[in-house]
Short mmCIF file of C-alpha atoms in Angstrom, two decimals:
data_model
loop_
_atom_site.label_atom_id
_atom_site.label_comp_id
_atom_site.label_asym_id
_atom_site.label_seq_id
_atom_site.Cartn_x
_atom_site.Cartn_y
_atom_site.Cartn_z
CA UNK A 1 2.56 -23.36 15.53
CA UNK A 2 0.10 -22.98 12.69
CA UNK A 3 0.82 -19.13 12.77
CA UNK A 4 4.66 -19.61 12.66
CA UNK A 5 4.24 -22.20 9.62
CA UNK A 6 1.99 -19.30 7.73
CA UNK A 7 4.68 -16.59 8.52
CA UNK A 8 7.49 -18.84 7.27
CA UNK A 9 5.64 -19.85 4.18
CA UNK A 10 5.00 -15.98 3.56
CA UNK A 11 8.62 -14.96 4.03
CA UNK A 12 9.88 -17.51 1.57
CA UNK A 13 7.65 -16.18 -1.03
CA UNK A 14 9.64 -12.99 -1.04
CA UNK A 15 12.47 -14.62 -2.93
CA UNK A 16 10.30 -16.61 -5.36
CA UNK A 17 9.27 -13.55 -7.20
CA UNK A 18 11.66 -12.64 -10.27
CA UNK A 19 12.60 -9.27 -11.25
CA UNK A 20 13.67 -6.02 -9.68
CA UNK A 21 11.26 -5.25 -7.33
CA UNK A 22 13.29 -3.32 -4.74
CA UNK A 23 11.41 -3.15 -1.44
CA UNK A 24 8.42 -5.57 -1.47
CA UNK A 25 5.52 -5.66 1.29
CA UNK A 26 4.09 -9.06 2.34
CA UNK A 27 0.67 -7.76 1.34
CA UNK A 28 -1.00 -5.55 -1.45
CA UNK A 29 -3.24 -3.52 0.82
CA UNK A 30 -3.50 -2.93 4.69
CA UNK A 31 -6.99 -3.41 6.35
CA UNK A 32 -6.79 -1.70 9.93
CA UNK A 33 -10.03 -2.82 11.76
CA UNK A 34 -11.37 -0.64 14.37
CA UNK A 35 -10.13 -1.57 17.96
CA UNK A 36 -6.68 -2.97 16.62
CA UNK A 37 -3.78 -1.86 18.66
CA UNK A 38 -1.56 -1.86 15.42
CA UNK A 39 -1.16 -3.53 12.14
CA UNK A 40 2.32 -4.81 10.96
CA UNK A 41 3.65 -5.10 7.47
CA UNK A 42 6.66 -7.01 6.48
CA UNK A 43 9.30 -5.42 4.01
CA UNK A 44 11.75 -7.33 2.08
CA UNK A 45 14.65 -5.76 0.32
CA UNK A 46 15.11 -7.75 -2.86
CA UNK A 47 17.96 -5.57 -4.05
CA UNK A 48 21.51 -6.65 -4.21
CA UNK A 49 22.44 -3.60 -2.21
CA UNK A 50 21.21 -1.93 1.19
CA UNK A 51 18.71 0.94 1.18
CA UNK A 52 17.20 3.49 3.45
CA UNK A 53 13.68 3.24 3.72
CA UNK A 54 11.19 6.03 4.75
CA UNK A 55 7.56 5.12 5.54
CA UNK A 56 4.55 7.27 6.10
CA UNK A 57 0.59 7.35 5.70
CA UNK A 58 -0.96 10.09 3.66
CA UNK A 59 -4.02 10.71 1.55
CA UNK A 60 -2.29 9.77 -1.78
CA UNK A 61 -0.12 12.77 -2.47
CA UNK A 62 3.23 11.17 -1.40
CA UNK A 63 3.61 13.73 1.31
CA UNK A 64 5.62 12.78 4.38
CA UNK A 65 4.36 15.75 6.04
CA UNK A 66 0.48 14.76 5.52
CA UNK A 67 -1.67 14.97 8.50
CA UNK A 68 -3.27 11.63 9.06
CA UNK A 69 -4.52 9.57 12.09
CA UNK A 70 -1.83 6.87 11.36
CA UNK A 71 1.80 6.68 12.33
CA UNK A 72 4.37 4.20 11.10
CA UNK A 73 7.10 2.93 13.19
CA UNK A 74 10.08 2.79 12.19
CA UNK A 75 9.51 5.61 9.89
CA UNK A 76 13.17 5.69 8.71
CA UNK A 77 15.44 2.67 8.84
CA UNK A 78 18.40 0.88 7.13
CA UNK A 79 17.39 -2.20 5.32
CA UNK A 80 20.48 -4.45 4.24
CA UNK A 81 20.15 -6.35 0.98
CA UNK A 82 18.11 -9.63 1.01
CA UNK A 83 16.88 -8.99 4.51
CA UNK A 84 13.46 -8.44 5.98
CA UNK A 85 11.98 -5.53 8.45
CA UNK A 86 8.74 -5.25 9.99
CA UNK A 87 7.14 -1.89 10.22
CA UNK A 88 4.18 -1.15 12.28
CA UNK A 89 1.04 1.07 11.85
CA UNK A 90 -0.47 2.64 14.74
CA UNK A 91 -3.87 4.53 14.82
CA UNK A 92 -3.82 7.68 17.02
CA UNK A 93 -7.46 7.67 17.85
CA UNK A 94 -8.55 10.69 15.91
CA UNK A 95 -12.17 10.54 14.86
CA UNK A 96 -12.98 8.62 11.57
CA UNK A 97 -16.36 7.85 10.18
CA UNK A 98 -17.99 4.89 11.76
CA UNK A 99 -20.57 4.06 8.89
CA UNK A 100 -17.93 3.50 6.04
CA UNK A 101 -14.45 2.79 5.24
CA UNK A 102 -11.72 5.29 5.17
CA UNK A 103 -8.87 5.01 2.59
CA UNK A 104 -5.28 6.19 3.15
CA UNK A 105 -2.16 5.24 1.45
CA UNK A 106 0.95 3.58 2.98
CA UNK A 107 4.21 4.89 1.31
CA UNK A 108 7.28 2.96 1.17
CA UNK A 109 10.19 5.27 -0.18
CA UNK A 110 13.31 3.36 -1.07
CA UNK A 111 16.63 5.35 -1.15
CA UNK A 112 19.57 3.46 -2.64
CA UNK A 113 23.21 3.98 -1.73
CA UNK A 114 25.06 6.63 -3.43
CA UNK A 115 26.47 4.91 -6.62
CA UNK A 116 28.08 8.16 -7.85
CA UNK A 117 31.52 7.40 -6.64
CA UNK A 118 31.46 3.81 -8.11
CA UNK A 119 30.28 5.23 -11.49
CA UNK A 120 33.32 7.47 -11.50
CA UNK A 121 35.53 4.69 -10.87
CA UNK A 122 34.23 2.70 -13.64
CA UNK A 123 33.95 3.44 -17.49
CA UNK A 124 30.15 3.10 -17.77
CA UNK A 125 27.78 5.35 -16.47
CA UNK A 126 25.02 4.55 -13.94
CA UNK A 127 21.81 6.14 -12.64
CA UNK A 128 20.54 5.79 -8.93
CA UNK A 129 16.83 6.28 -8.45
CA UNK A 130 14.65 6.56 -5.31
CA UNK A 131 11.45 4.61 -5.58
CA UNK A 132 8.09 5.14 -3.74
CA UNK A 133 5.80 2.27 -3.58
CA UNK A 134 2.24 3.09 -2.19
CA UNK A 135 -0.29 0.61 -0.79
CA UNK A 136 -3.82 1.24 0.04
CA UNK A 137 -4.67 1.45 3.81
CA UNK A 138 -8.14 0.94 4.54
CA UNK A 139 -9.56 1.81 8.10
CA UNK A 140 -12.63 -0.43 8.67
CA UNK A 141 -15.12 0.38 11.49
CA UNK A 142 -16.53 -2.48 13.70
CA UNK A 143 -19.97 -2.25 12.20
CA UNK A 144 -18.46 -3.21 8.91
CA UNK A 145 -16.93 -6.46 10.30
CA UNK A 146 -17.17 -8.66 7.19
CA UNK A 147 -16.90 -7.91 3.67
CA UNK A 148 -20.34 -8.39 1.86
CA UNK A 149 -20.69 -11.24 -0.52
CA UNK A 150 -23.12 -9.51 -2.60
CA UNK A 151 -21.11 -6.27 -2.98
CA UNK A 152 -21.73 -6.27 -6.73
CA UNK A 153 -25.35 -5.56 -6.28
CA UNK A 154 -24.49 -2.24 -4.81
CA UNK A 155 -22.39 -0.96 -7.73
CA UNK A 156 -23.93 0.56 -10.80
CA UNK A 157 -22.33 1.70 -14.09
CA UNK A 158 -23.66 4.43 -16.37
CA UNK A 159 -22.20 5.53 -19.76
CA UNK A 160 -22.68 9.15 -20.43
CA UNK A 161 -21.60 11.32 -23.34
CA UNK A 162 -19.77 14.42 -22.29
CA UNK A 163 -18.93 16.75 -25.16
CA UNK A 164 -17.03 14.59 -27.82
CA UNK A 165 -16.22 11.81 -25.15
CA UNK A 166 -17.94 8.87 -23.55
CA UNK A 167 -17.53 8.59 -19.83
CA UNK A 168 -18.08 5.49 -17.69
CA UNK A 169 -19.48 6.77 -14.16
CA UNK A 170 -19.30 4.03 -11.41
CA UNK A 171 -21.55 4.56 -8.32
CA UNK A 172 -20.78 2.50 -5.20
CA UNK A 173 -23.68 2.79 -2.44
CA UNK A 174 -21.79 0.40 -0.22
CA UNK A 175 -19.67 1.53 2.78
CA UNK A 176 -16.74 -0.15 1.42
CA UNK A 177 -14.13 1.07 -0.87
CA UNK A 178 -13.75 -0.92 -4.13
CA UNK A 179 -10.73 -1.18 -6.56
CA UNK A 180 -10.86 -2.67 -10.01
CA UNK A 181 -8.02 -4.54 -11.50
CA UNK A 182 -9.84 -4.84 -14.95
CA UNK A 183 -13.21 -3.62 -16.38
CA UNK A 184 -14.26 -5.20 -19.64
CA UNK A 185 -17.03 -3.76 -21.96
CA UNK A 186 -19.13 -6.49 -23.67
CA UNK A 187 -21.04 -5.16 -26.68
#
C-alpha cells in the first residue's frame, strides 16, 4: 500500500508543474543497478495534443542507431494528451566495467501532430517542432552499492592558464559520475 501511495503522489506532481514542458519524465536521471532486470520510467504528455514518442539509449550524440547495452521498450508509441505511459529500460548483459559507473543517455524524442493543415485553414502561421529530451542513465555495479557520503573529498579543482584563457580543471578520483548544477568561485 505504501508503494501505491508513493506512485500516486508522483503521478499527481506531473500536472502541478506549470509551463509548456511537453513530455516529462518522473525522474531527472536513471540509475540502473547491476542485477536489476529492468528499470521503468513514467512519461507524462503535458501537451494539449497527442504526440508520437521515440525513445532510445545512446552515448549522448542523440543517435537512435547508437550501439549500447540498453534497449528501451516501447521504443516508439503514441501518447495522448494529458496521459501517462511507462517505458522499460532493459540491460542486454554486454560487459561494462565493474569498478566504476558507466554513463549513457536516455533520449525521449517527442514528435507533435502535423499542424500544417490547421495552419493553412487559419489566417495565422504556426510552427511545429520535434523535441528531444535527454536524461542521464547510470549503470552502477554491485561493488558501488551506496553513493559515498564523503564524495567531495575525492574531487579536486585546479585553475590553469592556457594561452590567454583561464581553465578550471576538475579531477574526480571516485568511481561515480558527478554532475554539477552550479560552481561558484569565491575570491
